[in-house]
Amino acid sequence: MACSQSDTIELPACFEYIANCIQGDKASMLYAQLMHTVNWQQPELLIFDKLHKIPRKQYFMGDAGLSYQYSKQIFFAQPWHNNVLQLANLLSKKLNTPFNVALLNYYRDGDDRMGWHADDEPELGNMPVIASVSLGATRKFKIRKNDTKKVIDINLVHGSCLVMSEDSQRDYQHSLPIQKKVKQGRINITFRYLRQ
């Protein structure tokens, strides 16, 4: 798997979009492998004192012994899928930053979503580098600046990678909204480095 040149889209300086990070056939192969080999889970999160299943499925993998906490839930890293680890190592070299875990989200169709949030958990550090790889259906991704509330939309295509770094998690939030017309699935792999 090899990353190619960035296709430029006007984004804040702390975001970089690489449209063809994984070639189409290799991206499709990885999507199919993950669909059939990952034990997708749909955990419940406590929101306003009520448990709700998250509106997507997910899986957390990484180096042995690592755990990640968000929304008052702790997730323990499962062993790496070999091709995901290979991609983590490739992106680590390209971006000159280590990755030791990957959070995978499976959006079954356009009804599955992710609300506004920032990946600002303490174990990620002050200025984390997060590489977000998209496989499957193209989905709209929204980036919102905290102070001005200005929103930028970007379509994340099959095989692309969105890199969020520097002050991206401090100054912005992001979301993946509902898109009723999308009938196909999408897998998102976010590579991170946990400081534990």
C-alpha positions as a Markdown table, in Angstrom:
| # | Residue | x | y | z |
|---|---|---|---|---|
| 1 | Met | 0.0 | 0.0 | 0.0 |
| 2 | Ala | 1.5 | 3.3 | -1.0 |
| 3 | Cys | 0.4 | 6.9 | -0.6 |
| 4 | Ser | 0.4 | 9.3 | -3.5 |
| 5 | Gln | 0.5 | 13.1 | -3.9 |
| 6 | Ser | -2.1 | 15.2 | -2.1 |
| 7 | Asp | -5.1 | 16.5 | -4.1 |
| 8 | Thr | -5.4 | 20.0 | -2.7 |
| 9 | Ile | -8.6 | 21.2 | -1.2 |
| 10 | Glu | -8.9 | 24.5 | 0.7 |
| 11 | Leu | -8.8 | 23.4 | 4.3 |
| 12 | Pro | -7.4 | 25.0 | 7.5 |
| 13 | Ala | -3.6 | 24.6 | 7.8 |
| 14 | Cys | -3.9 | 21.9 | 10.5 |
| 15 | Phe | -5.9 | 19.6 | 8.1 |
| 16 | Glu | -4.4 | 17.8 | 5.1 |
| 17 | Tyr | -6.5 | 15.8 | 2.6 |
| 18 | Ile | -4.8 | 13.0 | 0.6 |
| 19 | Ala | -7.4 | 11.8 | -2.0 |
| 20 | Asn | -5.5 | 8.8 | -3.2 |
| 21 | Cys | -3.7 | 7.5 | -0.2 |
| 22 | Ile | -4.5 | 3.9 | -1.1 |
| 23 | Gln | -5.0 | 2.8 | -4.7 |
| 24 | Gly | -8.6 | 1.7 | -5.5 |
| 25 | Asp | -8.1 | -2.0 | -5.8 |
| 26 | Lys | -6.0 | -2.2 | -2.6 |
| 27 | Ala | -8.6 | 0.0 | -0.8 |
| 28 | Ser | -11.4 | -2.3 | -1.9 |
| 29 | Met | -9.4 | -5.4 | -0.8 |
| 30 | Leu | -8.8 | -4.0 | 2.7 |
| 31 | Tyr | -12.5 | -3.0 | 3.0 |
| 32 | Ala | -13.6 | -6.5 | 2.1 |
| 33 | Gln | -11.1 | -8.0 | 4.5 |
| 34 | Leu | -12.2 | -5.8 | 7.4 |
| 35 | Met | -15.9 | -6.4 | 6.7 |
| 36 | His | -15.4 | -10.2 | 7.0 |
| 37 | Thr | -12.7 | -10.5 | 9.7 |
| 38 | Val | -13.5 | -7.8 | 12.3 |
| 39 | Asn | -15.8 | -8.6 | 15.1 |
| 40 | Trp | -17.7 | -5.3 | 14.9 |
| 41 | Gln | -19.3 | -4.1 | 18.1 |
| 42 | Gln | -22.0 | -1.5 | 18.9 |
| 43 | Pro | -21.3 | -0.4 | 22.5 |
| 44 | Glu | -23.7 | 1.6 | 24.6 |
| 45 | Leu | -22.7 | 5.0 | 25.9 |
| 46 | Leu | -24.2 | 6.9 | 28.8 |
| 47 | Ile | -25.8 | 10.2 | 27.5 |
| 48 | Phe | -27.8 | 12.3 | 30.0 |
| 49 | Asp | -28.0 | 9.3 | 32.4 |
| 50 | Lys | -29.4 | 7.0 | 29.7 |
| 51 | Leu | -27.6 | 4.2 | 27.8 |
| 52 | His | -27.8 | 4.5 | 24.0 |
| 53 | Lys | -26.2 | 2.3 | 21.3 |
| 54 | Ile | -23.8 | 4.3 | 19.2 |
| 55 | Pro | -25.2 | 5.0 | 15.7 |
| 56 | Arg | -22.5 | 2.9 | 14.0 |
| 57 | Lys | -20.3 | -0.1 | 14.7 |
| 58 | Gln | -16.7 | 0.1 | 15.9 |
| 59 | Tyr | -13.6 | -1.9 | 16.7 |
| 60 | Phe | -10.4 | -0.8 | 18.5 |
| 61 | Met | -7.0 | -2.4 | 17.8 |
| 62 | Gly | -3.4 | -1.6 | 18.6 |
| 63 | Asp | -0.3 | -2.5 | 20.5 |
| 64 | Ala | -0.8 | -4.9 | 23.4 |
| 65 | Gly | -1.9 | -3.5 | 26.8 |
| 66 | Leu | -3.2 | -0.1 | 25.5 |
| 67 | Ser | -6.7 | 1.3 | 26.3 |
| 68 | Tyr | -8.6 | 4.3 | 25.2 |
| 69 | Gln | -11.4 | 6.1 | 27.2 |
| 70 | Tyr | -14.1 | 8.4 | 25.8 |
| 71 | Ser | -17.7 | 9.1 | 26.9 |
| 72 | Lys | -17.0 | 7.4 | 30.2 |
| 73 | Gln | -16.2 | 4.0 | 28.5 |
| 74 | Ile | -12.9 | 2.3 | 28.4 |
| 75 | Phe | -11.9 | 0.3 | 25.3 |
| 76 | Phe | -9.0 | -2.2 | 25.3 |
| 77 | Ala | -6.9 | -2.6 | 22.2 |
| 78 | Gln | -7.5 | -5.9 | 20.3 |
| 79 | Pro | -4.6 | -7.3 | 18.3 |
| 80 | Trp | -3.7 | -5.6 | 15.1 |
| 81 | His | -5.1 | -6.8 | 11.8 |
| 82 | Asn | -1.9 | -7.3 | 9.7 |
| 83 | Asn | -2.9 | -5.0 | 6.8 |
| 84 | Val | -4.1 | -2.3 | 9.2 |
| 85 | Leu | -0.7 | -2.5 | 11.0 |
| 86 | Gln | 1.1 | -2.3 | 7.6 |
| 87 | Leu | -0.9 | 0.8 | 6.8 |
| 88 | Ala | -0.2 | 2.3 | 10.2 |
| 89 | Asn | 3.5 | 1.8 | 9.6 |
| 90 | Leu | 3.3 | 3.3 | 6.2 |
| 91 | Leu | 1.5 | 6.4 | 7.4 |
| 92 | Ser | 3.8 | 6.7 | 10.4 |
| 93 | Lys | 6.8 | 7.0 | 8.0 |
| 94 | Lys | 5.0 | 9.4 | 5.6 |
| 95 | Leu | 3.9 | 11.7 | 8.4 |
| 96 | Asn | 6.9 | 11.2 | 10.6 |
| 97 | Thr | 4.8 | 10.4 | 13.6 |
| 98 | Pro | 4.2 | 7.2 | 15.6 |
| 99 | Phe | 0.9 | 5.4 | 15.7 |
| 100 | Asn | 0.2 | 2.7 | 18.2 |
| 101 | Val | -3.6 | 2.2 | 17.9 |
| 102 | Ala | -6.4 | 2.4 | 15.4 |
| 103 | Leu | -10.1 | 3.1 | 16.1 |
| 104 | Leu | -12.3 | 1.6 | 13.3 |
| 105 | Asn | -15.8 | 2.8 | 12.7 |
| 106 | Tyr | -18.2 | 1.0 | 10.4 |
| 107 | Tyr | -21.1 | 3.1 | 9.0 |
| 108 | Arg | -23.5 | 0.6 | 7.6 |
| 109 | Asp | -25.3 | 3.3 | 5.4 |
| 110 | Gly | -26.1 | 7.0 | 5.5 |
| 111 | Asp | -28.2 | 6.6 | 8.6 |
| 112 | Asp | -25.1 | 5.8 | 10.7 |
| 113 | Arg | -23.3 | 8.9 | 11.9 |
| 114 | Met | -20.9 | 10.7 | 14.2 |
| 115 | Gly | -21.9 | 13.8 | 16.1 |
| 116 | Trp | -19.8 | 17.0 | 16.6 |
| 117 | His | -16.8 | 16.3 | 18.7 |
| 118 | Ala | -13.0 | 16.8 | 19.0 |
| 119 | Asp | -10.5 | 14.0 | 19.6 |
| 120 | Asp | -9.1 | 15.8 | 22.6 |
| 121 | Glu | -8.8 | 13.0 | 25.2 |
| 122 | Pro | -5.8 | 13.6 | 27.6 |
| 123 | Glu | -4.1 | 10.4 | 26.5 |
| 124 | Leu | -3.7 | 11.8 | 23.0 |
| 125 | Gly | -1.6 | 14.7 | 24.2 |
| 126 | Asn | -2.0 | 18.4 | 23.5 |
| 127 | Met | -1.5 | 18.4 | 19.7 |
| 128 | Pro | -2.3 | 14.9 | 18.4 |
| 129 | Val | -1.7 | 13.8 | 14.8 |
| 130 | Ile | -4.6 | 11.7 | 13.7 |
| 131 | Ala | -4.7 | 10.0 | 10.3 |
| 132 | Ser | -8.2 | 9.2 | 9.2 |
| 133 | Val | -8.5 | 6.7 | 6.3 |
| 134 | Ser | -11.8 | 6.2 | 4.4 |
| 135 | Leu | -12.9 | 3.0 | 2.7 |
| 136 | Gly | -16.1 | 2.3 | 0.9 |
| 137 | Ala | -18.9 | 4.9 | 0.3 |
| 138 | Thr | -18.1 | 8.6 | -0.1 |
| 139 | Arg | -19.4 | 10.5 | 3.0 |
| 140 | Lys | -19.6 | 14.2 | 3.8 |
| 141 | Phe | -17.3 | 15.2 | 6.6 |
| 142 | Lys | -17.9 | 18.5 | 8.4 |
| 143 | Ile | -15.2 | 20.7 | 10.1 |
| 144 | Arg | -16.4 | 23.6 | 12.4 |
| 145 | Lys | -14.2 | 26.3 | 13.9 |
| 146 | Asn | -15.0 | 26.8 | 17.6 |
| 147 | Asp | -14.9 | 30.6 | 17.7 |
| 148 | Thr | -16.5 | 31.6 | 14.4 |
| 149 | Lys | -18.7 | 28.5 | 13.9 |
| 150 | Lys | -17.8 | 28.5 | 10.3 |
| 151 | Val | -18.3 | 25.0 | 8.7 |
| 152 | Ile | -16.3 | 23.5 | 5.9 |
| 153 | Asp | -17.6 | 20.4 | 4.1 |
| 154 | Ile | -15.3 | 17.8 | 2.5 |
| 155 | Asn | -16.3 | 14.6 | 0.7 |
| 156 | Leu | -14.1 | 11.7 | 1.9 |
| 157 | Val | -13.7 | 9.3 | -0.9 |
| 158 | His | -12.7 | 5.6 | -1.0 |
| 159 | Gly | -9.0 | 5.3 | -0.3 |
| 160 | Ser | -8.5 | 8.8 | 1.0 |
| 161 | Cys | -6.8 | 10.0 | 4.1 |
| 162 | Leu | -7.5 | 13.1 | 6.1 |
| 163 | Val | -4.7 | 14.1 | 8.5 |
| 164 | Met | -5.6 | 16.3 | 11.5 |
| 165 | Ser | -2.7 | 17.8 | 13.4 |
| 166 | Glu | -1.4 | 20.7 | 15.4 |
| 167 | Asp | -4.4 | 22.7 | 16.9 |
| 168 | Ser | -7.0 | 20.8 | 14.9 |
| 169 | Gln | -8.6 | 19.2 | 18.0 |
| 170 | Arg | -8.3 | 22.4 | 20.1 |
| 171 | Asp | -9.7 | 24.9 | 17.6 |
| 172 | Tyr | -12.2 | 22.7 | 15.6 |
| 173 | Gln | -14.8 | 20.1 | 16.0 |
| 174 | His | -15.8 | 17.6 | 13.3 |
| 175 | Ser | -18.7 | 15.3 | 12.5 |
| 176 | Leu | -20.1 | 12.8 | 9.9 |
| 177 | Pro | -23.8 | 13.7 | 9.4 |
| 178 | Ile | -26.7 | 11.6 | 8.3 |
| 179 | Gln | -26.9 | 11.2 | 4.5 |
| 180 | Lys | -30.1 | 9.4 | 3.7 |
| 181 | Lys | -29.2 | 8.9 | 0.0 |
| 182 | Val | -26.1 | 6.9 | 0.9 |
| 183 | Lys | -27.0 | 3.2 | 0.8 |
| 184 | Gln | -23.5 | 1.6 | 0.9 |
| 185 | Gly | -21.2 | 1.1 | 3.9 |
| 186 | Arg | -18.1 | 3.0 | 4.8 |
| 187 | Ile | -15.2 | 2.0 | 7.1 |
| 188 | Asn | -13.2 | 4.7 | 8.7 |
| 189 | Ile | -9.8 | 3.9 | 10.3 |
| 190 | Thr | -8.3 | 6.6 | 12.6 |
| 191 | Phe | -4.7 | 6.0 | 13.5 |
| 192 | Arg | -3.6 | 7.6 | 16.8 |
| 193 | Tyr | -0.8 | 7.6 | 19.3 |
| 194 | Leu | -1.8 | 7.0 | 22.9 |
| 195 | Arg | 0.5 | 8.3 | 25.6 |
| 196 | Gln | 0.2 | 5.8 | 28.4 |
